[in-house]
XYZ file of C-alpha atoms in Angstrom:
575
model
C 17.550 -47.156 61.592
C 14.656 -45.081 62.867
C 13.845 -45.521 66.517
C 10.235 -46.108 67.590
C 9.229 -46.048 71.224
C 7.824 -48.982 73.045
C 4.224 -48.017 72.366
C 2.634 -49.758 75.313
C 4.824 -48.166 77.989
C 4.753 -44.780 76.260
C 0.967 -44.825 75.985
C 0.662 -45.749 79.659
C 2.947 -42.834 80.588
C 0.895 -40.440 78.476
C -2.424 -41.605 79.949
C -1.093 -41.001 83.450
C 0.166 -37.541 82.495
C -3.033 -36.582 80.715
C -5.226 -37.485 83.671
C -4.562 -33.995 85.088
C -5.367 -30.754 83.210
C -2.231 -28.945 82.028
C -1.974 -25.241 82.642
C 1.101 -23.017 83.027
C 3.868 -24.558 85.120
C 1.862 -27.760 85.596
C 2.061 -28.382 81.850
C 5.796 -27.731 81.934
C 6.321 -30.270 84.718
C 4.360 -32.937 82.860
C 6.468 -32.294 79.761
C 9.613 -32.802 81.864
C 8.219 -36.101 83.151
C 7.416 -37.239 79.634
C 10.896 -36.196 78.501
C 12.587 -38.298 81.186
C 10.418 -41.261 80.239
C 11.225 -41.000 76.533
C 14.917 -40.106 76.782
C 15.578 -42.828 79.353
C 14.893 -45.425 76.662
C 18.195 -46.993 75.609
C 17.125 -47.933 72.078
C 19.016 -46.544 69.083
C 17.435 -43.184 68.100
C 18.787 -43.300 64.563
C 20.959 -40.637 62.994
C 21.995 -38.916 66.252
C 23.139 -40.675 69.446
C 20.686 -40.587 72.340
C 23.147 -38.495 74.407
C 23.100 -35.767 71.760
C 19.292 -35.722 71.731
C 19.247 -35.535 75.527
C 21.575 -32.531 75.471
C 19.476 -30.853 72.801
C 16.326 -31.414 74.879
C 17.982 -30.187 78.078
C 19.070 -26.986 76.345
C 15.504 -26.320 75.166
C 13.658 -27.206 78.369
C 16.147 -25.470 80.670
C 14.785 -22.224 79.212
C 11.532 -22.961 81.082
C 13.451 -22.118 84.300
C 12.294 -25.068 86.369
C 15.127 -25.813 88.804
C 13.791 -29.092 90.208
C 12.748 -30.639 86.905
C 15.943 -29.571 85.121
C 17.977 -31.113 87.965
C 16.127 -34.401 87.566
C 16.683 -34.290 83.810
C 20.424 -34.032 84.480
C 20.236 -37.360 86.316
C 19.789 -39.096 82.947
C 23.573 -38.901 82.542
C 25.410 -41.491 84.618
C 28.687 -40.619 86.350
C 30.495 -42.858 83.871
C 29.097 -41.089 80.798
C 29.767 -37.393 81.291
C 30.980 -36.410 77.830
C 29.753 -32.897 77.087
C 29.403 -32.030 80.777
C 30.747 -28.485 80.148
C 27.797 -27.774 77.913
C 25.258 -29.089 80.413
C 26.766 -27.134 83.289
C 26.978 -24.038 81.111
C 23.279 -24.457 80.209
C 22.405 -24.363 83.916
C 24.310 -21.114 84.506
C 22.958 -19.587 81.278
C 19.352 -20.132 82.368
C 19.942 -19.107 85.988
C 19.445 -22.682 87.260
C 22.085 -22.238 89.940
C 20.770 -24.867 92.352
C 20.632 -27.482 89.598
C 24.134 -26.543 88.415
C 25.655 -26.719 91.897
C 24.083 -30.137 92.452
C 25.359 -31.398 89.100
C 28.903 -29.950 89.268
C 30.443 -32.484 91.756
C 29.361 -35.443 89.583
C 30.272 -33.830 86.257
C 33.836 -35.125 86.256
C 35.119 -31.671 85.275
C 38.317 -30.092 86.549
C 38.038 -26.706 88.266
C 39.292 -24.757 85.257
C 36.536 -26.205 83.085
C 33.908 -25.558 85.760
C 35.025 -21.935 85.981
C 35.060 -21.653 82.198
C 31.440 -22.830 82.169
C 30.557 -19.683 84.171
C 31.998 -17.387 81.488
C 30.373 -15.480 78.664
C 26.735 -15.586 79.778
C 24.143 -12.851 79.357
C 23.118 -13.075 83.009
C 26.319 -12.512 84.979
C 26.719 -15.235 87.658
C 26.624 -13.634 91.129
C 29.613 -13.726 93.464
C 27.745 -15.996 95.847
C 27.526 -18.685 93.167
C 31.260 -18.475 92.472
C 31.953 -18.850 96.200
C 29.615 -21.857 96.477
C 31.223 -23.560 93.492
C 34.712 -23.071 94.967
C 33.524 -24.472 98.319
C 32.983 -27.852 96.609
C 36.674 -28.118 95.697
C 39.005 -30.265 97.792
C 42.227 -29.621 95.844
C 44.407 -26.448 96.090
C 43.444 -23.743 93.586
C 46.129 -22.929 91.000
C 47.251 -19.360 90.270
C 45.627 -19.415 86.828
C 42.345 -20.625 88.336
C 42.609 -17.803 90.876
C 42.991 -15.329 88.010
C 39.819 -16.710 86.424
C 37.997 -16.410 89.737
C 39.050 -12.744 90.006
C 37.818 -12.094 86.461
C 34.411 -13.634 87.243
C 34.176 -11.699 90.507
C 35.000 -8.465 88.673
C 32.204 -9.132 86.178
C 29.754 -9.720 89.041
C 30.819 -6.545 90.865
C 30.740 -4.403 87.718
C 27.276 -5.699 86.880
C 26.073 -5.018 90.426
C 27.596 -1.515 90.381
C 25.771 -0.617 87.154
C 22.466 -1.602 88.744
C 23.063 0.305 91.996
C 21.443 3.640 92.778
C 24.818 5.399 92.943
C 26.468 3.594 90.050
C 29.143 6.226 89.389
C 30.574 5.938 92.910
C 30.331 2.150 92.901
C 32.133 1.902 89.568
C 34.915 4.163 90.863
C 35.543 1.665 93.680
C 36.483 -0.919 91.044
C 39.489 1.046 89.699
C 41.995 -0.797 91.968
C 40.543 -4.112 90.736
C 41.245 -3.059 87.143
C 44.910 -2.339 87.807
C 45.332 -5.773 89.429
C 43.219 -7.702 86.940
C 44.599 -6.469 83.593
C 47.867 -8.492 83.702
C 46.008 -11.570 84.968
C 43.456 -11.313 82.166
C 46.347 -11.173 79.706
C 47.679 -14.426 81.142
C 44.321 -16.140 80.664
C 44.556 -15.323 76.962
C 48.214 -16.248 76.604
C 47.864 -19.598 78.430
C 44.756 -20.574 76.427
C 42.699 -21.108 79.560
C 41.280 -23.652 80.264
C 43.907 -26.207 79.309
C 41.385 -28.553 77.649
C 37.796 -28.440 76.482
C 35.756 -25.455 75.355
C 37.489 -24.975 72.036
C 35.284 -24.135 69.111
C 35.953 -22.685 65.690
C 33.786 -19.622 66.212
C 33.406 -19.023 69.957
C 35.299 -19.352 73.228
C 33.554 -18.324 76.477
C 36.735 -17.380 78.378
C 37.935 -15.140 75.556
C 34.455 -13.622 75.493
C 34.513 -12.980 79.256
C 37.992 -11.427 79.081
C 36.958 -9.146 76.209
C 33.699 -8.052 77.855
C 35.443 -7.309 81.135
C 38.242 -5.484 79.287
C 35.711 -3.161 77.626
C 34.270 -2.511 81.089
C 37.756 -1.770 82.473
C 38.424 0.707 79.678
C 35.245 2.622 80.606
C 36.096 2.765 84.314
C 39.648 4.072 84.023
C 40.220 7.395 82.170
C 42.253 7.050 78.964
C 45.210 8.986 80.346
C 45.427 6.525 83.278
C 45.451 3.303 81.240
C 48.332 1.080 82.385
C 50.683 -0.584 79.854
C 49.037 -3.944 80.636
C 45.550 -2.551 79.990
C 46.705 -1.057 76.682
C 48.288 -4.374 75.689
C 45.122 -6.216 76.679
C 42.949 -3.927 74.535
C 45.131 -4.757 71.501
C 44.923 -8.538 72.022
C 41.178 -8.879 72.450
C 38.921 -10.640 69.987
C 36.598 -7.677 69.737
C 33.534 -9.464 68.405
C 33.559 -11.805 71.419
C 33.450 -8.806 73.740
C 30.545 -7.051 72.051
C 28.216 -9.573 73.641
C 28.373 -7.298 76.698
C 25.419 -5.406 75.217
C 23.202 -8.332 76.231
C 24.259 -7.745 79.833
C 23.211 -4.123 79.704
C 26.838 -2.947 79.718
C 26.089 -0.203 77.193
C 29.093 2.046 77.865
C 31.376 -0.986 77.498
C 29.600 -1.889 74.244
C 30.167 1.639 72.911
C 33.855 1.325 73.745
C 34.052 -2.011 71.945
C 32.303 -0.665 68.835
C 34.682 2.309 68.768
C 37.679 -0.078 68.914
C 36.188 -2.219 66.158
C 35.494 0.829 63.977
C 39.133 1.950 64.278
C 40.373 -1.533 63.455
C 37.948 -2.005 60.556
C 38.843 0.674 58.029
C 35.707 0.033 55.990
C 33.651 0.390 59.228
C 31.112 -2.051 57.753
C 31.420 -4.656 60.511
C 31.157 -2.126 63.347
C 28.094 -0.594 61.695
C 26.476 -3.999 61.183
C 26.961 -4.984 64.823
C 25.686 -1.647 66.142
C 22.540 -1.769 63.994
C 21.814 -5.365 64.914
C 22.205 -4.801 68.650
C 20.284 -1.523 68.630
C 17.263 -3.390 67.250
C 17.268 -5.507 70.397
C 18.660 -2.979 72.877
C 17.597 0.552 71.856
C 19.248 1.865 75.038
C 22.587 1.845 73.198
C 21.497 5.064 71.437
C 22.716 7.360 74.222
C 23.237 11.015 73.181
C 26.594 11.025 75.029
C 27.842 7.966 73.131
C 31.548 7.886 72.269
C 30.387 6.968 68.753
C 29.351 10.605 68.281
C 32.772 11.947 69.223
C 34.717 14.080 66.697
C 37.276 11.281 66.409
C 34.690 8.697 65.310
C 32.960 11.210 63.018
C 36.274 11.638 61.251
C 37.429 8.011 61.061
C 34.002 6.321 60.707
C 31.594 8.825 59.114
C 28.998 6.218 58.041
C 28.756 4.788 61.547
C 28.499 8.249 63.110
C 25.861 9.254 60.529
C 23.584 6.308 61.375
C 24.030 6.674 65.140
C 23.402 10.428 64.935
C 20.365 9.977 62.669
C 18.786 7.385 64.951
C 19.380 9.626 67.977
C 17.815 12.570 66.157
C 14.717 10.548 65.258
C 14.353 9.286 68.831
C 14.656 12.856 70.118
C 11.763 13.995 67.914
C 9.634 11.025 68.933
C 10.438 11.619 72.585
C 9.496 15.311 72.380
C 6.532 14.562 70.084
C 7.496 17.421 67.771
C 5.519 15.749 64.983
C 2.317 16.999 66.629
C 3.260 20.660 66.164
C 5.227 20.336 62.926
C 3.997 17.317 60.927
C 5.619 18.745 57.767
C 9.065 18.594 59.386
C 8.500 15.019 60.509
C 7.249 14.038 57.055
C 10.544 15.280 55.602
C 12.388 13.164 58.160
C 10.534 10.122 56.807
C 11.868 10.889 53.338
C 15.478 10.386 54.438
C 17.550 9.574 51.317
C 19.797 7.060 53.125
C 17.846 3.807 52.769
C 19.266 2.186 55.909
C 18.554 5.182 58.111
C 15.082 5.576 56.570
C 14.181 2.012 57.606
C 15.183 2.726 61.195
C 13.198 5.953 61.268
C 10.072 4.291 59.878
C 10.362 1.365 62.298
C 10.895 3.564 65.352
C 7.958 5.783 64.352
C 5.632 2.816 63.833
C 6.614 1.260 67.144
C 6.060 4.586 68.896
C 2.614 4.919 67.301
C 1.686 1.426 68.506
C 2.953 1.793 72.058
C 1.413 5.264 72.479
C -1.726 4.412 70.493
C -1.055 7.572 68.466
C -3.325 7.529 65.405
C -1.878 10.666 63.814
C 1.676 9.353 64.019
C 0.566 6.042 62.531
C -1.110 7.792 59.596
C 1.953 9.921 58.908
C 4.347 6.980 59.045
C 2.196 4.379 57.295
C 1.611 6.774 54.404
C 5.365 7.261 54.071
C 5.962 3.496 54.179
C 3.322 2.591 51.602
C 4.260 5.393 49.234
C 7.962 4.501 49.376
C 7.708 0.704 49.607
C 9.439 0.279 46.238
C 12.626 1.528 47.857
C 12.808 -1.932 49.447
C 11.111 -4.197 46.931
C 10.293 -3.825 43.255
C 9.904 -6.417 40.506
C 11.666 -4.008 38.146
C 14.960 -4.460 40.041
C 17.321 -7.407 40.216
C 16.508 -9.804 43.055
C 19.768 -9.129 44.916
C 18.936 -5.393 45.040
C 15.675 -5.934 46.936
C 15.022 -6.168 50.679
C 11.675 -8.007 50.959
C 12.473 -9.246 54.473
C 12.923 -5.704 55.776
C 9.751 -4.565 54.033
C 7.831 -7.432 55.623
C 9.126 -6.463 59.031
C 7.955 -2.869 58.576
C 4.561 -4.145 57.400
C 4.314 -6.315 60.520
C 5.068 -3.325 62.730
C 2.519 -1.179 60.893
C -0.108 -3.932 61.125
C 0.165 -4.306 64.901
C -0.044 -0.534 65.299
C -3.143 -0.465 63.067
C -4.629 -3.366 65.001
C -4.211 -1.588 68.327
C -5.819 1.533 66.882
C -8.577 -0.514 65.192
C -7.785 0.789 61.707
C -9.404 -2.014 59.683
C -8.706 -0.514 56.270
C -4.963 -0.254 56.930
C -4.902 -3.762 58.428
C -6.461 -5.293 55.312
C -4.089 -3.402 53.028
C -1.063 -4.621 54.968
C -2.257 -8.237 55.150
C -2.727 -8.278 51.398
C 0.763 -6.869 50.839
C 2.297 -9.382 53.264
C 0.758 -12.386 51.511
C 2.201 -11.201 48.202
C 5.656 -10.866 49.770
C 5.724 -14.196 51.640
C 7.086 -16.218 48.675
C 9.895 -13.657 48.276
C 11.242 -14.168 51.800
C 14.799 -15.494 51.832
C 18.438 -14.506 52.171
C 19.188 -11.002 50.927
C 22.389 -9.065 51.428
C 20.591 -5.722 51.529
C 18.524 -6.437 54.669
C 19.154 -4.193 57.652
C 16.339 -4.925 60.091
C 15.649 -8.556 59.338
C 18.862 -10.217 60.544
C 18.130 -9.327 64.152
C 14.364 -9.037 64.056
C 13.479 -12.136 62.021
C 12.584 -13.916 65.262
C 9.718 -11.446 65.685
C 8.386 -12.034 62.168
C 5.815 -14.566 63.331
C 3.609 -15.246 60.306
C 1.666 -17.988 62.028
C 0.869 -15.873 65.079
C -0.326 -13.086 62.816
C -2.610 -15.171 60.618
C -3.877 -17.483 63.393
C -5.369 -14.523 65.247
C -9.070 -15.348 65.620
C -9.853 -11.628 65.540
C -9.061 -11.663 61.804
C -11.726 -12.513 59.238
C -11.479 -16.281 58.429
C -10.735 -15.479 54.788
C -7.239 -14.268 55.737
C -6.259 -17.614 57.249
C -7.589 -19.388 54.155
C -5.465 -17.146 51.943
C -2.458 -17.766 54.168
C -2.968 -21.534 53.945
C -3.085 -21.288 50.140
C 0.187 -19.355 50.102
C 1.797 -21.899 52.458
C 0.739 -24.824 50.282
C 2.160 -23.160 47.194
C 5.450 -22.597 49.040
C 5.613 -26.117 50.501
C 8.006 -27.678 47.991
C 11.344 -29.256 48.986
C 12.969 -25.844 49.474
C 9.897 -24.114 50.922
C 9.613 -22.721 54.444
C 6.102 -23.920 55.334
C 6.703 -27.157 57.243
C 6.702 -25.681 60.729
C 3.633 -23.561 59.885
C 1.773 -26.746 58.932
C 2.487 -28.115 62.415
C 1.263 -24.858 63.952
C -1.966 -24.871 61.933
C -2.665 -28.466 62.895
C -2.076 -27.869 66.624
C -4.220 -24.723 66.617
C -7.096 -25.478 64.230
C -6.807 -29.220 63.659
C -5.937 -28.604 59.994
C -4.728 -31.795 58.299
C -5.533 -30.946 54.677
C -5.291 -27.874 52.461
C -6.926 -28.116 49.041
C -7.001 -31.905 49.330
C -3.307 -32.258 50.253
C -2.418 -34.052 53.495
C -0.054 -31.448 54.937
C 1.227 -33.621 57.818
C 1.983 -36.836 55.966
C 2.906 -35.820 52.412
C 6.632 -35.605 53.174
C 9.088 -38.502 53.086
C 12.147 -36.764 54.565
C 12.696 -36.891 58.327
C 13.787 -33.256 58.513
C 10.403 -32.123 57.155
C 8.603 -34.150 59.819
C 10.876 -32.605 62.431
C 9.853 -29.156 61.182
C 6.172 -30.055 61.585
C 6.820 -31.342 65.124
C 8.682 -28.144 66.001
C 5.760 -26.072 64.726
C 3.226 -28.046 66.766
C 5.273 -27.474 69.919
C 5.659 -23.804 69.086
C 1.882 -23.345 68.789
C 1.443 -24.792 72.287
C 4.166 -22.569 73.727
C 2.648 -19.503 72.073
C -0.677 -20.262 73.711
C -2.538 -20.824 70.456
C -2.912 -24.638 70.471
C -6.252 -26.317 71.171
C -4.794 -28.867 73.619
C -2.193 -28.821 76.435
C 1.389 -29.712 75.648
C 1.423 -33.445 76.427
C -1.969 -34.029 74.810
C -0.747 -32.274 71.662
C 2.309 -34.535 71.495
C 0.163 -37.625 72.066
C -2.085 -36.764 69.134
C 0.814 -35.880 66.837
C 2.669 -39.110 67.635
C -0.435 -41.128 66.711
C -1.041 -39.438 63.347
C 1.879 -41.248 61.739
C 4.473 -43.633 63.273
C 7.220 -41.488 61.765
C 6.363 -38.682 64.199
C 6.717 -41.080 67.139
C 10.507 -40.757 67.311
C 13.070 -39.247 69.635
C 14.127 -36.744 66.982
C 10.599 -35.411 66.448
C 9.957 -35.275 70.198
C 13.121 -33.244 70.768
C 12.080 -30.826 68.008
C 8.605 -30.590 69.566
C 10.199 -29.610 72.907
C 12.419 -27.047 71.164
C 9.410 -25.438 69.489
C 7.492 -25.374 72.761
C 10.335 -23.650 74.625
C 10.783 -21.127 71.797
C 7.076 -20.340 71.795
C 7.176 -19.577 75.517
C 9.721 -16.809 75.030
C 8.356 -13.263 75.264
C 10.796 -11.343 73.118
C 8.320 -8.717 71.921
C 7.470 -7.790 75.515
C 11.170 -7.223 76.213
C 11.397 -4.883 73.221
C 8.271 -2.971 74.263
C 9.589 -2.373 77.786
C 12.996 -1.290 76.522
C 11.657 1.022 73.856
C 9.164 2.678 76.201
C 12.071 3.408 78.525
C 14.004 5.019 75.661
C 10.957 7.112 74.744
C 10.687 8.428 78.292
C 12.020 11.862 79.306
C 15.795 12.248 79.373
């Protein structure tokens, strides 16, 4: 049964919220208020229980980093109904909502081991002060295994702090005694399957992830010849893929160590190479010239991995030194690299450098190489599984934004035309290298909703979307974005918001509308946008669509491209 809100009370809530203009954090707070109003309704939401929808909404809105409002959202769960409390507490720590988490923890009904487990595996390492404050809430004696977990979390906090200090080498050296004490205790956490209940999942376990990440860090602190038997045993028992998440913390030396271990374990070196490429595209700092992945040992046992890492480093060195200005012929040869995977990296890095430096000559050199060699990635004369249209689209996106910054209209138009032809070919391809990690930055809507473009490009984009809007098409969220931004309800006589019968298609439209608001492209503030969408068709006025709307809004507020720009500019700086 589909759940519809009590219209009168909901409309009254919306009118009160919409009485004040919504800008920035004010809009966020009003969305939180609306969320509490909607998710406090006890009616049956349909396919998913209300508790599941609340958790989904909390996870999305917690990313807005509003301590007070997130804390009030947590009050929706009564003390008697705390199923899934680990996930809620973990969401607080993940988003840095420490005050909200500390307030929620005493009423969560969780044992200490599960509270400590909720602190594990996050990108932002919880500070020691938080661990101390959480322990201060406990009234029962702390078991030895819990103490071991506390020491592991404290080590992570100290290692993270040492890396960020001005004299990191000296600070890291101070942690050597901690390593010798911690290694056997970390082994016990693995052997005892800590915590004793909860937190078990088929594909991920936060405590195992924390142990593995910290173990990689330990292996970088202590010289190989000084590794204790316990540390060696620990390194053999780790689930290596869990530990490679340390790259998100900025633990790059530890990440290198983990990749080297994975490459030795994986004789085909394919998995290690895949992980390195994927993480480099988000964290280019991993391409250090003193990387252990360039050691003679790795060159011998994992030649493909060493070749890619070396080639990327070589390209970055030339971009850093700007040798292409003196010897464009040499750089042109670099952009004709026979290895297809390496060539894609070199083209991408060159295009991004041209954009960030506003270097017209570099853009011309690289764009010419890309357009002349585009059939390396997509050609109708090849079998579908041999093509990489997603990667080609990503390179076109990068080239377009560089051309846009440099006001090269001719190149922009050429790239837009090529992108529209490729849109229907987007999908799952085994030969993609860039796309797996960078697909989140392939924002078609944001590109074609740019009011700086000639209107004809949006019209062409709408036509392509409509053609691709069948049951298996990918256009539903874009329809929601177009409506929220331009008020578009029809394309070529088709009612794009109401022509679907399936709930999941309506959810996609709702997500897209929220995303447009979060991205700053929508015509109305967040609550006003939801009010209008919910009145277009009663089927939008559901808990499920509202939760998707919130998820899209939170996703749109993320600034992933800015993170990449800052990181890559740092890599391009003098070494």
